Coordinates of C-alpha atoms in Angstrom, one line a residue:
Chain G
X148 CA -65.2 -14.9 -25.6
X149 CA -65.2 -11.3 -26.2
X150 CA -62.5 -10.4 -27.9
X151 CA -60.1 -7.8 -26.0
X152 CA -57.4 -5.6 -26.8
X153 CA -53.7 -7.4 -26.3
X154 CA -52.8 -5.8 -23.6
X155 CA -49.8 -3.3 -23.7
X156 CA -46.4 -5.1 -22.3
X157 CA -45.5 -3.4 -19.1
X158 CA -41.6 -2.4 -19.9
X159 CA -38.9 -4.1 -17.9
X160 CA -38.4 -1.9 -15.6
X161 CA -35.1 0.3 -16.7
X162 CA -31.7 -1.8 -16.4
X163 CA -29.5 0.1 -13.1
X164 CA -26.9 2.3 -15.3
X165 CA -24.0 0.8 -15.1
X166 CA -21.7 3.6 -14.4
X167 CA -22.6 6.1 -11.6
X168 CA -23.2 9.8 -12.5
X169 CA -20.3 11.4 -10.7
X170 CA -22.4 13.8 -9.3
X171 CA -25.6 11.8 -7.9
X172 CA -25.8 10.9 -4.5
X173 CA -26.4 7.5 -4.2
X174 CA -27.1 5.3 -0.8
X175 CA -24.4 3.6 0.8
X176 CA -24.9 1.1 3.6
X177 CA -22.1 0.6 6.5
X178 CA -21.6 0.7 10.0
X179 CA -20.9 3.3 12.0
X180 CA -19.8 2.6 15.5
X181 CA -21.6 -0.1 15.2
X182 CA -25.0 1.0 13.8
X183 CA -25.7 0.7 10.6
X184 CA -25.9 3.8 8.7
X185 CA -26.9 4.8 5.3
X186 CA -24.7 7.6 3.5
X187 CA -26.2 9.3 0.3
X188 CA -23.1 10.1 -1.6
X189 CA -22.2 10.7 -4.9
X190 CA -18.9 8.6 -6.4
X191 CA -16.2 11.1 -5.6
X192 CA -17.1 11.9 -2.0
X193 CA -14.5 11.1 -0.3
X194 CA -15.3 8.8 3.4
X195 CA -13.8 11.5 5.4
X196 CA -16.5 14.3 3.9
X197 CA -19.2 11.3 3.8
X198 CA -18.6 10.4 7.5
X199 CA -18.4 14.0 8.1
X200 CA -22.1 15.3 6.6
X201 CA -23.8 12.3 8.3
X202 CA -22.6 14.2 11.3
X203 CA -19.3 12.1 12.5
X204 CA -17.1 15.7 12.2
X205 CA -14.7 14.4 15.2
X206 CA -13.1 12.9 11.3
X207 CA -11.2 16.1 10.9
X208 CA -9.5 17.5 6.9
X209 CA -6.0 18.4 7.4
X210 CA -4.0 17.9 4.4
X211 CA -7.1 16.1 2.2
X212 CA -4.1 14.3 0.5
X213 CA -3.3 11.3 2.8
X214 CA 0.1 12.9 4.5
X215 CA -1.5 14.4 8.8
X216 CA -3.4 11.5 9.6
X217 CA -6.1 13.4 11.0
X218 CA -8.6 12.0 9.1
X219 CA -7.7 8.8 10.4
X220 CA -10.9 6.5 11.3
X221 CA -10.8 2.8 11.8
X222 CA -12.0 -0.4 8.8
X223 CA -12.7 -3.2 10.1
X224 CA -10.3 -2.5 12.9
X225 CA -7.6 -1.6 11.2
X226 CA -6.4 2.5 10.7
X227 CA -6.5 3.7 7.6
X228 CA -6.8 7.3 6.1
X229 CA -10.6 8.6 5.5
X230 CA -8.9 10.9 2.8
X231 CA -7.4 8.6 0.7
X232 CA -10.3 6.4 0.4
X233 CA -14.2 7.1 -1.4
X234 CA -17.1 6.7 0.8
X235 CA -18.4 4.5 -1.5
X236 CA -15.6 1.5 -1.1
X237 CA -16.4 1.4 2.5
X238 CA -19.7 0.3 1.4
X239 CA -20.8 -3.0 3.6
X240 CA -18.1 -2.5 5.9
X241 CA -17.5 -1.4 9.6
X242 CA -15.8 1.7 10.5
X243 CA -14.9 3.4 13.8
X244 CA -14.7 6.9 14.7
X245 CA -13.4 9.2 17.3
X246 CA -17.0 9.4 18.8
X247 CA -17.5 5.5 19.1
X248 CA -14.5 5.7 21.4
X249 CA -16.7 6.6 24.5
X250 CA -18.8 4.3 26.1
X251 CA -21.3 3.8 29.0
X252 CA -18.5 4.4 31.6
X253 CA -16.9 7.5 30.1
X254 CA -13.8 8.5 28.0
X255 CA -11.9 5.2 27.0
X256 CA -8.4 4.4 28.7
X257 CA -6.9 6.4 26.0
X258 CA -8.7 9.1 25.6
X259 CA -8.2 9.6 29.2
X260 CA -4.5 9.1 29.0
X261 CA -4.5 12.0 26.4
X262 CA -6.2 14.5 29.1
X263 CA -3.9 13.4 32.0
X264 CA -0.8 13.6 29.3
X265 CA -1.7 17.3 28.3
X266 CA -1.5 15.7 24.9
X267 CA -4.4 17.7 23.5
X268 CA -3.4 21.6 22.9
X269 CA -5.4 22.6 20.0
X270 CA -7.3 19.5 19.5
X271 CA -7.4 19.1 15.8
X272 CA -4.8 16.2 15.3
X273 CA -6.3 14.5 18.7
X274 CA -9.0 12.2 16.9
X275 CA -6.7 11.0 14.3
X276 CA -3.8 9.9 16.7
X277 CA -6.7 8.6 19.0
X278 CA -7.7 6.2 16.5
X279 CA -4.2 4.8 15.2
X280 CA -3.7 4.4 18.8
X281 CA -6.8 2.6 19.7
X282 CA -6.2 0.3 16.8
X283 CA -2.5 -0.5 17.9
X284 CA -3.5 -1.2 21.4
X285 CA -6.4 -3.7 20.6
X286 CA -4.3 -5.8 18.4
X287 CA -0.8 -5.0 19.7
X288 CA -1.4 -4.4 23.9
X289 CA 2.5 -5.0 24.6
X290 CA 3.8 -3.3 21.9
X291 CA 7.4 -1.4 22.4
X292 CA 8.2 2.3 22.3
X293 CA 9.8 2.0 19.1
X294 CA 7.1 0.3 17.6
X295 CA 4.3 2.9 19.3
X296 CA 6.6 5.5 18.1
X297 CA 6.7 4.3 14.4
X298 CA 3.1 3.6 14.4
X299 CA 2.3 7.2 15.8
X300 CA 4.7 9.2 13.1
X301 CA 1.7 8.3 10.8
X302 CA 0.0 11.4 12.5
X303 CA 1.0 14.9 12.4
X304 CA 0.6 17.3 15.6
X305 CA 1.4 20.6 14.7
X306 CA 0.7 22.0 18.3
X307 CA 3.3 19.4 19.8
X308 CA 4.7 17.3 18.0
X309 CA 3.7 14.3 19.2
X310 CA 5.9 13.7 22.2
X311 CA 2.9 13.7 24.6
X312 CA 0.7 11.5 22.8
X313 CA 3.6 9.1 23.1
X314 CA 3.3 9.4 26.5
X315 CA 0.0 9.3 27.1
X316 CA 0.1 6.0 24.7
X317 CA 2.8 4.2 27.2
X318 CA 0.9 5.3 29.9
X319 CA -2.6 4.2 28.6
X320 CA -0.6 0.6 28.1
X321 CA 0.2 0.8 31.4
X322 CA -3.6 0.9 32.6
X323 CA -4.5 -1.4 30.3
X324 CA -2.2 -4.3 31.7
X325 CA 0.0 -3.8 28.7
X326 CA 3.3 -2.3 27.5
X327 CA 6.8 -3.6 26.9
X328 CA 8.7 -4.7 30.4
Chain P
X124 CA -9.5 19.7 -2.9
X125 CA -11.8 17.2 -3.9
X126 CA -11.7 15.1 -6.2
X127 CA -12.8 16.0 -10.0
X128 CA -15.7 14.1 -11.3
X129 CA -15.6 11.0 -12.8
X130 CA -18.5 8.0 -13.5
X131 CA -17.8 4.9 -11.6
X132 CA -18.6 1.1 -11.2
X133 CA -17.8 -1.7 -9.3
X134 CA -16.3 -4.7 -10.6
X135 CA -17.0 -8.3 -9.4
X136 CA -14.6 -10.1 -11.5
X137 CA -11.4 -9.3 -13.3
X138 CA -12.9 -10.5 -16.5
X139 CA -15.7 -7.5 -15.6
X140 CA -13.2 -5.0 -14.8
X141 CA -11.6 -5.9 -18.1
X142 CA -14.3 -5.5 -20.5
X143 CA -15.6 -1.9 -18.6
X144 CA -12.2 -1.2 -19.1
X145 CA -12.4 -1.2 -22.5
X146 CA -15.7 0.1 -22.8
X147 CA -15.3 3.4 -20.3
X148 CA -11.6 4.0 -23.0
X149 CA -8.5 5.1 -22.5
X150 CA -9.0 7.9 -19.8
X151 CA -10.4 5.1 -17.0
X152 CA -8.4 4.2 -14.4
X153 CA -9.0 1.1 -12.2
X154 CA -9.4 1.8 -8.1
X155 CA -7.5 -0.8 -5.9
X156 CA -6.8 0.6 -2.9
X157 CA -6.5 4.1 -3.9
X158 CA -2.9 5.2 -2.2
X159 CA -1.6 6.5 -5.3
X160 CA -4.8 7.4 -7.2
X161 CA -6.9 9.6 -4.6
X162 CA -3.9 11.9 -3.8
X163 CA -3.8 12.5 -7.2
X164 CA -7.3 12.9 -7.4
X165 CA -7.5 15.4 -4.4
X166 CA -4.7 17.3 -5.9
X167 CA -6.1 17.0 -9.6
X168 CA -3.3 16.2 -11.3
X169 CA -5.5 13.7 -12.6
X170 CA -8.8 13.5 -14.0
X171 CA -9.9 10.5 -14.8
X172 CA -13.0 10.3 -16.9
X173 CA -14.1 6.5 -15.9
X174 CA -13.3 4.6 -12.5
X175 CA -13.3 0.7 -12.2
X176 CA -13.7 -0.2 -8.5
X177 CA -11.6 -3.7 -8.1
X178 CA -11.0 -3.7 -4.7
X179 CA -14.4 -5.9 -4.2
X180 CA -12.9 -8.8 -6.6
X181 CA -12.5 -12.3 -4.3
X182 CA -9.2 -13.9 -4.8
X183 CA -6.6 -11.7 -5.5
X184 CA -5.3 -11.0 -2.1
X185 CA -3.3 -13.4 -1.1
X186 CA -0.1 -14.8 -1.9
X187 CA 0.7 -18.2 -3.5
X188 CA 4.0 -20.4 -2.0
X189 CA 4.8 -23.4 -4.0
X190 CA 7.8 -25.1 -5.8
X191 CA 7.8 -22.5 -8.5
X192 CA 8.1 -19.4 -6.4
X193 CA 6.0 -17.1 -4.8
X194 CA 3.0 -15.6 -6.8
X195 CA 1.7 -12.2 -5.4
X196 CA -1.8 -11.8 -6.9
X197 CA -2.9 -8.2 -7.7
X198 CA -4.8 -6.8 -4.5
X199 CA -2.0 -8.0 -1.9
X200 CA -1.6 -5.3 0.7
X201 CA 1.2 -4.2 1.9
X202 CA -0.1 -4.6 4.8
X203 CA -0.5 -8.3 4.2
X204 CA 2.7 -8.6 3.0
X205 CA 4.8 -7.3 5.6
X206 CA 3.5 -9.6 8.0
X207 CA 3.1 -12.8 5.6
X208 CA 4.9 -16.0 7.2
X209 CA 6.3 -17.5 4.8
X210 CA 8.4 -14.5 3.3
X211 CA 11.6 -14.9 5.3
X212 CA 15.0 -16.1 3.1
X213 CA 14.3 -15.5 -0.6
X214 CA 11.5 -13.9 -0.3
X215 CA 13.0 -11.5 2.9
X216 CA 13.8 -8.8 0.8
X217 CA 9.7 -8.1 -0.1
X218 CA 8.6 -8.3 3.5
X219 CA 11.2 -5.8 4.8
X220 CA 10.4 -3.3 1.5
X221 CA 6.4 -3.6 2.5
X222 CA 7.5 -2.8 5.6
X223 CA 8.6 0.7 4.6
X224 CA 6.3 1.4 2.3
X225 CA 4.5 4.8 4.0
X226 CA 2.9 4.6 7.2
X227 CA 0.8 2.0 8.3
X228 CA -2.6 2.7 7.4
X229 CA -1.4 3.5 3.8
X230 CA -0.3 -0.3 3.9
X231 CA -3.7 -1.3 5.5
X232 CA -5.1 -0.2 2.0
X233 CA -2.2 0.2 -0.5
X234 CA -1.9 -2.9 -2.9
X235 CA 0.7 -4.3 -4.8
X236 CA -0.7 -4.2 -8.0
X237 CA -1.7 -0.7 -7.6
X238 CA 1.7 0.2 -6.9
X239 CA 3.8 -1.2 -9.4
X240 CA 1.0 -0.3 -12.2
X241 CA 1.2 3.1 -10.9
X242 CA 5.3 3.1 -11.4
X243 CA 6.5 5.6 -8.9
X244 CA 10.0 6.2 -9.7
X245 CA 10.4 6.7 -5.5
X246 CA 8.3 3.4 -4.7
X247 CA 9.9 0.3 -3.2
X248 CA 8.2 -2.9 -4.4
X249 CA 9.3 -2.3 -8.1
X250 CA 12.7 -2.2 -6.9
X251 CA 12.5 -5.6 -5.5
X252 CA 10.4 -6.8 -8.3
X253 CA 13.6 -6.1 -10.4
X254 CA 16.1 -7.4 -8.4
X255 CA 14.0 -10.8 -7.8
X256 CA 13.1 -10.5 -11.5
X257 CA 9.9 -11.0 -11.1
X258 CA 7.3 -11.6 -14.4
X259 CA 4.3 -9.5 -14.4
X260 CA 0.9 -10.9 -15.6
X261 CA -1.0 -8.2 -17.7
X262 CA -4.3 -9.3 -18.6
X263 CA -6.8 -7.8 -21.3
X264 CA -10.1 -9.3 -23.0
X265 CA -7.8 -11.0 -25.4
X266 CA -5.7 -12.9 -22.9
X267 CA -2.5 -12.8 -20.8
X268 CA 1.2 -11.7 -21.5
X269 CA 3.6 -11.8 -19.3
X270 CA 6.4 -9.2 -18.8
X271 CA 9.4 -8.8 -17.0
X272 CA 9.8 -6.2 -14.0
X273 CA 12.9 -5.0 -15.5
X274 CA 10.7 -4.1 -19.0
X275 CA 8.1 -3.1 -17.4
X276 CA 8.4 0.2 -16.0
X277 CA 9.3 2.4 -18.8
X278 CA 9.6 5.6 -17.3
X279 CA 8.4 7.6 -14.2
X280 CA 4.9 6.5 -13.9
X281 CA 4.6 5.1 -17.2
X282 CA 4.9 1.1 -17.5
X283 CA 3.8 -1.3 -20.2
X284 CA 0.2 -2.0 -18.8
X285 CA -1.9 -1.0 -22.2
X286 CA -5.4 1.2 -21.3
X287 CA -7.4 -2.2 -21.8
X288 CA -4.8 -4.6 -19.7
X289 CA -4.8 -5.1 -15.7
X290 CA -2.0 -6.3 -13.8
X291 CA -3.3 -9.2 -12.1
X292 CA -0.3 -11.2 -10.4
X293 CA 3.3 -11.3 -10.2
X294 CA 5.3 -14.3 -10.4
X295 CA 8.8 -14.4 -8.8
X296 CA 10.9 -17.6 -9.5
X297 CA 12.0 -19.8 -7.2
X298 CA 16.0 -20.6 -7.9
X299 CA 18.2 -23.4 -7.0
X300 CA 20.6 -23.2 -3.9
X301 CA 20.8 -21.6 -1.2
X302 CA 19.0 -18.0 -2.1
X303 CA 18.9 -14.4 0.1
X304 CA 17.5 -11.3 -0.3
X305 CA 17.8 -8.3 1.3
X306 CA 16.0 -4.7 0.6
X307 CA 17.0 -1.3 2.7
X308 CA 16.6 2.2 2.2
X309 CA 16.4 5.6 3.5
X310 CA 13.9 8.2 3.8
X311 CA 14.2 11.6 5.5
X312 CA 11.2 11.3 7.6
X313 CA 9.3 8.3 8.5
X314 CA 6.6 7.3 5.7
X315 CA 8.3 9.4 3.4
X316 CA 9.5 8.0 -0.1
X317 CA 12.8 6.8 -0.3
X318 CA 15.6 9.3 -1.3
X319 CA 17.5 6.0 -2.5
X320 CA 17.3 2.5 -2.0
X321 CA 18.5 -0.8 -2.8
X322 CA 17.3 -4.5 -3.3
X323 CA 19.3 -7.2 -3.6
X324 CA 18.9 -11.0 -4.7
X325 CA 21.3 -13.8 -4.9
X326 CA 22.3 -17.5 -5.1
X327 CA 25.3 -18.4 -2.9
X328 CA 27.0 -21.8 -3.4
X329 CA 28.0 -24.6 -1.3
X330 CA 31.3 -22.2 0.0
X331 CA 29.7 -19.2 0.7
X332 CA 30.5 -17.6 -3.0
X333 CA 27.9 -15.6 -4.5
X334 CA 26.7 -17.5 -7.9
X335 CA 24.1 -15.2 -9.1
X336 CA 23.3 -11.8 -7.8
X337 CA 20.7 -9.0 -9.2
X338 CA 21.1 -5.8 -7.4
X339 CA 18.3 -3.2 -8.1
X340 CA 18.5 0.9 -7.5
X341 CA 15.8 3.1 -6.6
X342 CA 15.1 6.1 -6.1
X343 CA 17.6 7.3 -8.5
X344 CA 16.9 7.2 -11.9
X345 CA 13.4 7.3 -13.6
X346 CA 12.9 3.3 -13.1
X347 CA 14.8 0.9 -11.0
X348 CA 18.3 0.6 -12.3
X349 CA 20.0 -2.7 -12.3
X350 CA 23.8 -2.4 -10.7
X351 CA 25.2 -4.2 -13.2
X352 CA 28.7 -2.8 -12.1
X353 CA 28.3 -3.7 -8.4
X354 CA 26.8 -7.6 -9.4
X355 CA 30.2 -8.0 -11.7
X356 CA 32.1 -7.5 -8.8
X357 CA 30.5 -9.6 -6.0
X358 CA 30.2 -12.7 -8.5
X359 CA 32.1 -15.3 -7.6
X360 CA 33.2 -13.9 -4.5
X361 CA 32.0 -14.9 -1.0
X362 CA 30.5 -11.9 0.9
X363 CA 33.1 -10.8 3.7
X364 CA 33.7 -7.7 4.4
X365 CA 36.1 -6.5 1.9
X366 CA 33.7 -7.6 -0.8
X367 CA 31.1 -5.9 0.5
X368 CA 33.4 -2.7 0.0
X369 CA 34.4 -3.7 -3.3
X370 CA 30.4 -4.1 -4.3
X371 CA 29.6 -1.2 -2.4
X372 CA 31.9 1.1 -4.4
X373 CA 30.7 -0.3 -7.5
X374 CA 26.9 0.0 -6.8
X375 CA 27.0 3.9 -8.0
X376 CA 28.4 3.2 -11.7
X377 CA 26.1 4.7 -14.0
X378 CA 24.0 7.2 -11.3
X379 CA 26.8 9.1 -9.7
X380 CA 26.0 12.7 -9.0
X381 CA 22.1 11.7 -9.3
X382 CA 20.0 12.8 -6.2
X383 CA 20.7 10.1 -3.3
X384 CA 23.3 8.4 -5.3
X385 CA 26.1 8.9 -2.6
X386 CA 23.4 6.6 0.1
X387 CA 23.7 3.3 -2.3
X388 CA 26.6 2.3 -1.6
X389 CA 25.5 2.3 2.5
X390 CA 22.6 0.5 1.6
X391 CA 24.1 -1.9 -0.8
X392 CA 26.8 -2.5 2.2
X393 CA 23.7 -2.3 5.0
X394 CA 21.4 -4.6 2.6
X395 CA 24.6 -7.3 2.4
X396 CA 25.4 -7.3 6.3
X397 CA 22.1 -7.9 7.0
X398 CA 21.2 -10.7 4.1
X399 CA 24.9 -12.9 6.3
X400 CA 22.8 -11.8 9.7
X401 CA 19.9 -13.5 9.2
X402 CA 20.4 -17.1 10.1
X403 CA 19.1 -19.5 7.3
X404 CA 19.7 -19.1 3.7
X405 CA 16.5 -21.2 2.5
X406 CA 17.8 -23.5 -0.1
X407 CA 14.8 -23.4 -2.7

């Protein structure tokens, strides 16, 4: 046998770096109204500005520090404030935003409860206090004033005040087969 | 603003959070839930230089019943919390703080672990970690310790939790005889931190007397203050009305003129009333 050069060792291919350059975009893989979606993001972007630059911008700013509620999109269901949270820890998870609300047969109850209400002036504030409603309705249909009212004082309107949404909430209940007697 | 930079991982274990812990050094923070930390990021008053993502780590969310008491591993939600079954007599006074604790979806995300390491001055579960004397497991690459509530928070968001430690559970003991607790406070706007607040916990004996009672204040001091002044007095006594008063009265010895001070005594009194209310003292 002739005899032949060892070959070279291929090197291992590089180990992933364990820490994340803060600056790097890197994918991240969730759902999105129910598609999955990949987001490249660096480490610090928060999911508000993530969901934002893949085009979701119905996730508004207001404060960026987790007090208006604007920002307010939907985990797994539950509400919970885009702002306060990195887009990288909803990685493998399912989140719902303003624009999922919509389906084939139009605005959701809600949403139209909101028009009818005159609960939308501005507009800004209208996304966030959509979603915190559409998560209290889907797990708590029945549930009282007080409690639609305490839920709801987790979103700022700065136009209103609120005291429409409220409305349109109790009235969107009322649609839906729902609400306290 | 955004947040300032910062290189980050993920941890799948708390022995993996521990050891990048210690290798990222002292300016890493570890990421629960983020309720405390990303305000301060988007604000900047801090800067970490290392984050250690937990919030992945299987196991730590849920709370533990059994004959010694109530365990509440690190990466409970308040969420969780406020609507956990089993937390009704002792254990009352934890489900109603939760309850207030911010708005909802702050408790969707908001841990208890995060909380208390974070040490809030304004923030309710310490409070009733103090009053229910609860011991705080703080774990680092060389092993556990255990620390009191009432010697753990040290000053306003400084506690005894080293750069290299995590606080992974808390352990609150279960007592003999017929035990209560109670937690209220007020805020100026809903979800806002309390201006003052109050958590009680106490043993009661077979005619009604109080046998033991801790009595923690928030809110108005740089940690939660015990009321030593205010237990002295309702020891021994059964809770009518007048003792009540008498405890009431007592509950501002040591914080008068501090801001809020002039509420504890209403939520001592409101916190009391409620604790007789609720039908069923569990005997432990």
């Amino acid at each position: 046998m002739t005899a032949m050069a060892t070959p070279r060792p291929t090197p291992a291919p590089a180990a992933p770096a364990r820490w994340r350059d803060p600056d790097r975009p890197a994918p991240c893989r969730l759902t999105v109204n129910g598609t999955d979606v990949v987001l490249e993001v660096p480490p610090r972007r928060t999911l508000a500005d993530g969901l934002r630059d893949g085009g979701w911008t119905g996730v508004r700013l207001g404060c960026e520090h987790g007090v208006c509620g604007s920002c307010t999109v939907l985990l797994d269901d539950a509400p919970v404030r885009s702002c306060l949270m990195l887009a990288v820890q909803a990685e493998g998870r399912s989140v719902r935003t303003v624009e999922g609300l919509a389906g084939a047969a139009g605005l959701s109850p809600l949403q139209r409860a909101f028009h009818r209400a005159g609960a939308v002036q501005c507009g800004f504030c209208t996304p966030g206090f959509l979603m915190q409603a559409t998560a209290l309705l889907e797990r708590e249909p029945d549930a009282a004033p007080e409690r639609v009212r305490e839920r709801l004082s987790a979103n700022v309107c700065r136009c209103s005040g609120g005291t429409a949404a409220l409305a349109a909430v109790r009235d969107a209940q009322r649609e839906l087969g729902g609400g306290a007697r | 603003m955004k947040p300032p930079a910062f290189a980050y991982t993920r941890a799948r274990s708390v022995p993996e959070a521990l050891s990048l812990l210690a290798e990222a050094g002292e300016e890493a923070k570890l990421l629960a839930g983020g309720q405390s930390l990303l305000p301060l990021l988007a604000l900047r008053l801090a800067r970490p230089s290392h984050l250690v993502d937990i919030g992945g780590i299987a196991d730590l969310d849920r709370p533990l019943l059994d004959h010694t008491g109530l365990t509440l591993p690190a990466l409970v939600t308040h969420a969780a919390l406020e609507r956990h079954p089993g937390l009704a007599g002792p254990w009352a006074a934890l489900g109603q703080c939760a309850g207030q604790i911010g708005h909802y979806p702050i408790r969707v995300r908001g841990t208890f672990g995060g909380s208390c390491s974070h040490g809030d001055p304004a923030a309710e579960l310490p409070v009733v970690a103090v009053a229910m004397d609860a011991r705080f497991v703080l774990r680092s690459s060389a092993g556990d310790r255990t620390v009191p509530a009432e010697e753990f928070f040290l000053s306003p968001f400084v506690t005894a939790l080293e750069p290299t430690e995590m606080l992974v559970a808390a352990h609150f003991p279960a007592h003999e005889g017929r035990v209560a607790s109670g937690f209220a406070e007020f805020a100026a706007r809903a979800g806002d931190f309390a201006t003052a607040s109050v958590a009680v916990a106490l043993t009661r004996d077979e005619q009604d007397r109080v046998r033991h009672v801790r009595i923690a204040l928030g809110s108005v001091g740089p940690v939660p203050l015990r009321a030593r002044a205010a237990e002295h007095e309702l020891t021994g006594r059964a809770l009518d009305e007048t003792a009540i008063a008498a405890g009431a009265r007592a509950a501002t010895d040591g914080v008068e003129g501090r801001d809020g001070a002039d509420l504890v005594p209403v939520l001592l009194a409101r916190a009391l009333r409620r604790l007789n209310e609720r039908s069923g003292d569990h005997a432990a």
